[in-house]
Amino acid sequence: MTKARGRIDKREAILDAAFAVFARAGYDAANVQEIAAEAGVAKPTVYNHFEDKEALFRAALAAVAEQVGAANLAAVERIAPDGDPRRILTRAARALARRCCDEQSRALRALTYAQLGRFPELLTDVHAVTAGRLGDALADRLARLVVGGQLRHCDPALVAEQFLALLTGPLERRSHLGTRRVPVTEIDAVADQATETIMRTFAA
């Protein structure tokens, strides 16, 4: 292993550990010593990578936001204008809904909102990486379905916004804004209903 690779691996381990500790203890109660122990590194090693706890917190949330955003984009990339559009959209909707309700995404939302007063810009940053990119990507895929004749003429950006609202709104209510774990059967039912609403309105 090269020295550069080893440094990258340590940084990733620190970020993973930091997010786990912040999610478990909250920002105020978390400390760098606990994070170092969780990452399996010495405390000075953490400070070699991050200036202070605030910088570590920001970086940890940014890293997880990127992971969540990448998973969302991967789900949307499966939408293609070949095959049954209902089946294609249902599969994507279920993947997005399950990701929205998984432990990592719930912890990301909880930490972001809990520190809204201290770090208000974090909400904008996290939203841009998770929901912002997702909306653009979904609109692009829906536009392809329109061009392919599988959806009737519409504004893909608006439909994407409506589709995501149909997913996230009910899921947030069912999870009590992230405090309750939603059963997979409920998650899939919400995804299926969202798809059904879109198809009834916009199917070609």
Short mmCIF file of C-alpha atoms in Angstrom, two decimals:
data_model
loop_
_atom_site.label_atom_id
_atom_site.label_comp_id
_atom_site.label_asym_id
_atom_site.label_seq_id
_atom_site.Cartn_x
_atom_site.Cartn_y
_atom_site.Cartn_z
CA MET A 1 0.00 0.00 0.00
CA THR A 2 1.37 3.42 -0.97
CA LYS A 3 1.69 6.21 1.54
CA ALA A 4 -0.96 8.26 -0.33
CA ARG A 5 -3.37 5.30 -0.38
CA GLY A 6 -2.83 4.74 3.32
CA ARG A 7 -3.61 8.39 4.06
CA ILE A 8 -6.80 8.22 2.00
CA ASP A 9 -7.87 5.02 3.78
CA LYS A 10 -7.29 6.62 7.18
CA ARG A 11 -9.26 9.70 6.18
CA GLU A 12 -12.17 7.54 5.04
CA ALA A 13 -12.04 5.51 8.25
CA ILE A 14 -12.07 8.71 10.30
CA LEU A 15 -15.05 10.08 8.37
CA ASP A 16 -16.98 6.82 8.75
CA ALA A 17 -16.24 6.74 12.46
CA ALA A 18 -17.10 10.41 12.89
CA PHE A 19 -20.50 10.01 11.29
CA ALA A 20 -21.24 6.96 13.42
CA VAL A 21 -20.29 8.78 16.62
CA PHE A 22 -22.12 11.99 15.69
CA ALA A 23 -25.23 9.98 14.79
CA ARG A 24 -25.06 8.07 18.06
CA ALA A 25 -24.11 10.86 20.47
CA GLY A 26 -25.03 14.10 18.71
CA TYR A 27 -22.67 16.93 17.88
CA ASP A 28 -22.25 18.37 21.37
CA ALA A 29 -21.64 15.08 23.18
CA ALA A 30 -19.32 13.60 20.55
CA ASN A 31 -15.59 14.05 21.09
CA VAL A 32 -12.54 13.56 18.93
CA GLN A 33 -11.01 10.93 21.23
CA GLU A 34 -14.08 8.71 20.82
CA ILE A 35 -14.00 9.20 17.06
CA ALA A 36 -10.31 8.30 16.93
CA ALA A 37 -10.94 5.14 18.93
CA GLU A 38 -13.83 4.18 16.64
CA ALA A 39 -11.63 4.71 13.59
CA GLY A 40 -8.75 2.77 15.10
CA VAL A 41 -6.31 5.68 14.89
CA ALA A 42 -4.54 7.94 17.37
CA LYS A 43 -6.19 11.24 18.28
CA PRO A 44 -3.35 13.29 16.70
CA THR A 45 -4.02 11.46 13.43
CA VAL A 46 -7.52 12.91 13.35
CA TYR A 47 -6.10 16.40 13.74
CA ASN A 48 -3.63 15.69 10.93
CA HIS A 49 -6.63 15.40 8.65
CA PHE A 50 -9.12 17.84 10.20
CA GLU A 51 -8.56 21.11 11.98
CA ASP A 52 -11.20 20.67 14.66
CA LYS A 53 -14.47 18.93 15.51
CA GLU A 54 -16.51 21.34 13.41
CA ALA A 55 -14.42 20.65 10.31
CA LEU A 56 -14.74 16.93 10.97
CA PHE A 57 -18.51 17.20 11.40
CA ARG A 58 -18.91 19.11 8.15
CA ALA A 59 -16.70 16.67 6.25
CA ALA A 60 -18.47 13.63 7.68
CA LEU A 61 -21.90 14.93 6.66
CA ALA A 62 -20.61 15.92 3.23
CA ALA A 63 -19.16 12.44 2.69
CA VAL A 64 -22.40 10.70 3.65
CA ALA A 65 -24.44 13.14 1.54
CA GLU A 66 -22.29 12.14 -1.44
CA GLN A 67 -22.93 8.46 -0.71
CA VAL A 68 -26.67 8.98 -0.44
CA GLY A 69 -26.69 11.14 -3.56
CA ALA A 70 -24.74 8.54 -5.53
CA ALA A 71 -27.16 5.78 -4.48
CA ASN A 72 -30.11 7.93 -5.54
CA LEU A 73 -28.57 8.63 -8.93
CA ALA A 74 -27.83 4.94 -9.43
CA ALA A 75 -31.52 4.16 -8.85
CA VAL A 76 -32.62 6.79 -11.35
CA GLU A 77 -30.13 5.66 -13.98
CA ARG A 78 -32.11 2.42 -14.29
CA ILE A 79 -34.98 4.36 -15.87
CA ALA A 80 -34.68 3.82 -19.62
CA PRO A 81 -37.17 4.11 -22.52
CA ASP A 82 -37.21 0.38 -23.22
CA GLY A 83 -39.69 -1.88 -21.53
CA ASP A 84 -42.76 -1.35 -19.38
CA PRO A 85 -42.59 2.19 -17.94
CA ARG A 86 -44.73 1.27 -14.94
CA ARG A 87 -42.36 -1.54 -13.98
CA ILE A 88 -39.29 0.64 -14.59
CA LEU A 89 -40.61 3.54 -12.52
CA THR A 90 -41.81 1.24 -9.74
CA ARG A 91 -38.36 -0.31 -9.43
CA ALA A 92 -36.71 3.11 -9.28
CA ALA A 93 -39.30 4.45 -6.84
CA ARG A 94 -38.81 1.52 -4.47
CA ALA A 95 -35.03 1.94 -4.55
CA LEU A 96 -35.32 5.68 -3.84
CA ALA A 97 -37.87 5.18 -1.07
CA ARG A 98 -35.85 2.47 0.65
CA ARG A 99 -32.75 4.64 0.49
CA CYS A 100 -34.68 7.57 1.92
CA CYS A 101 -35.68 5.46 4.90
CA ASP A 102 -32.44 3.62 5.59
CA GLU A 103 -30.43 4.24 8.74
CA GLN A 104 -27.74 6.32 7.06
CA SER A 105 -30.17 8.69 5.35
CA ARG A 106 -32.26 9.07 8.49
CA ALA A 107 -29.16 9.88 10.54
CA LEU A 108 -28.01 12.40 7.93
CA ARG A 109 -31.35 14.23 8.07
CA ALA A 110 -31.45 14.12 11.87
CA LEU A 111 -27.95 15.56 12.25
CA THR A 112 -28.55 18.22 9.62
CA TYR A 113 -31.76 19.46 11.20
CA ALA A 114 -30.44 19.17 14.76
CA GLN A 115 -27.60 21.57 13.95
CA LEU A 116 -29.65 23.92 11.79
CA GLY A 117 -29.23 26.79 14.24
CA ARG A 118 -25.47 26.36 14.47
CA PHE A 119 -24.71 25.45 10.84
CA PRO A 120 -27.69 26.70 8.76
CA GLU A 121 -25.86 26.39 5.46
CA LEU A 122 -25.50 22.63 5.93
CA LEU A 123 -29.14 22.08 4.99
CA THR A 124 -28.61 23.78 1.64
CA ASP A 125 -25.38 21.88 1.01
CA VAL A 126 -26.83 18.47 1.90
CA HIS A 127 -30.02 19.12 -0.05
CA ALA A 128 -28.08 20.14 -3.16
CA VAL A 129 -26.11 16.89 -3.17
CA THR A 130 -28.97 14.56 -2.29
CA ALA A 131 -32.25 16.03 -3.55
CA GLY A 132 -31.02 18.67 -6.01
CA ARG A 133 -29.00 16.35 -8.21
CA LEU A 134 -31.68 13.70 -7.91
CA GLY A 135 -34.38 16.03 -9.20
CA ASP A 136 -32.30 16.98 -12.24
CA ALA A 137 -31.40 13.38 -13.02
CA LEU A 138 -34.98 12.18 -12.64
CA ALA A 139 -36.24 14.96 -14.91
CA ASP A 140 -33.72 13.90 -17.55
CA ARG A 141 -34.86 10.28 -17.40
CA LEU A 142 -38.53 11.21 -17.53
CA ALA A 143 -37.80 13.37 -20.57
CA ARG A 144 -36.39 10.28 -22.27
CA LEU A 145 -39.62 8.42 -21.54
CA VAL A 146 -41.56 11.30 -23.10
CA VAL A 147 -39.36 11.23 -26.21
CA GLY A 148 -39.73 7.45 -26.35
CA GLY A 149 -43.51 7.78 -26.31
CA GLN A 150 -43.97 6.05 -22.95
CA LEU A 151 -45.17 9.18 -21.18
CA ARG A 152 -47.34 11.86 -22.69
CA HIS A 153 -46.00 15.35 -23.30
CA CYS A 154 -45.32 17.11 -20.00
CA ASP A 155 -42.79 19.21 -18.15
CA PRO A 156 -40.31 16.55 -16.95
CA ALA A 157 -38.87 18.80 -14.24
CA LEU A 158 -42.32 19.41 -12.78
CA VAL A 159 -43.27 15.73 -12.96
CA ALA A 160 -39.98 14.79 -11.28
CA GLU A 161 -40.74 17.24 -8.47
CA GLN A 162 -44.24 15.79 -8.07
CA PHE A 163 -42.95 12.22 -8.15
CA LEU A 164 -40.40 12.90 -5.40
CA ALA A 165 -43.00 14.72 -3.32
CA LEU A 166 -45.30 11.71 -3.57
CA LEU A 167 -42.46 9.57 -2.23
CA THR A 168 -40.93 11.74 0.49
CA GLY A 169 -44.08 13.33 1.91
CA PRO A 170 -45.81 10.12 3.05
CA LEU A 171 -42.52 8.54 4.14
CA GLU A 172 -41.66 11.51 6.36
CA ARG A 173 -45.09 11.32 7.97
CA ARG A 174 -44.82 7.59 8.54
CA SER A 175 -41.35 7.91 10.05
CA HIS A 176 -42.37 10.86 12.23
CA LEU A 177 -39.61 12.89 10.56
CA GLY A 178 -37.06 10.14 10.91
CA THR A 179 -37.67 9.00 14.48
CA ARG A 180 -39.46 5.75 13.52
CA ARG A 181 -38.16 2.96 11.32
CA VAL A 182 -40.67 2.34 8.52
CA PRO A 183 -41.26 -1.33 7.56
CA VAL A 184 -40.20 -2.27 4.03
CA THR A 185 -43.77 -3.24 3.18
CA GLU A 186 -44.93 0.30 3.96
CA ILE A 187 -42.02 1.81 2.04
CA ASP A 188 -42.80 -0.24 -1.05
CA ALA A 189 -46.51 0.55 -0.78
CA VAL A 190 -45.74 4.29 -0.82
CA ALA A 191 -43.42 3.83 -3.80
CA ASP A 192 -46.02 1.79 -5.69
CA GLN A 193 -48.75 4.36 -5.03
CA ALA A 194 -46.49 7.21 -6.16
CA THR A 195 -45.77 5.36 -9.40
CA GLU A 196 -49.45 4.57 -9.91
CA THR A 197 -50.36 8.26 -9.51
CA ILE A 198 -47.74 9.35 -12.03
CA MET A 199 -48.75 6.65 -14.54
CA ARG A 200 -52.46 7.43 -14.27
CA THR A 201 -51.71 11.09 -14.97
CA PHE A 202 -48.94 10.93 -17.53
CA ALA A 203 -48.98 7.50 -19.21
CA ALA A 204 -49.04 7.79 -22.98
#
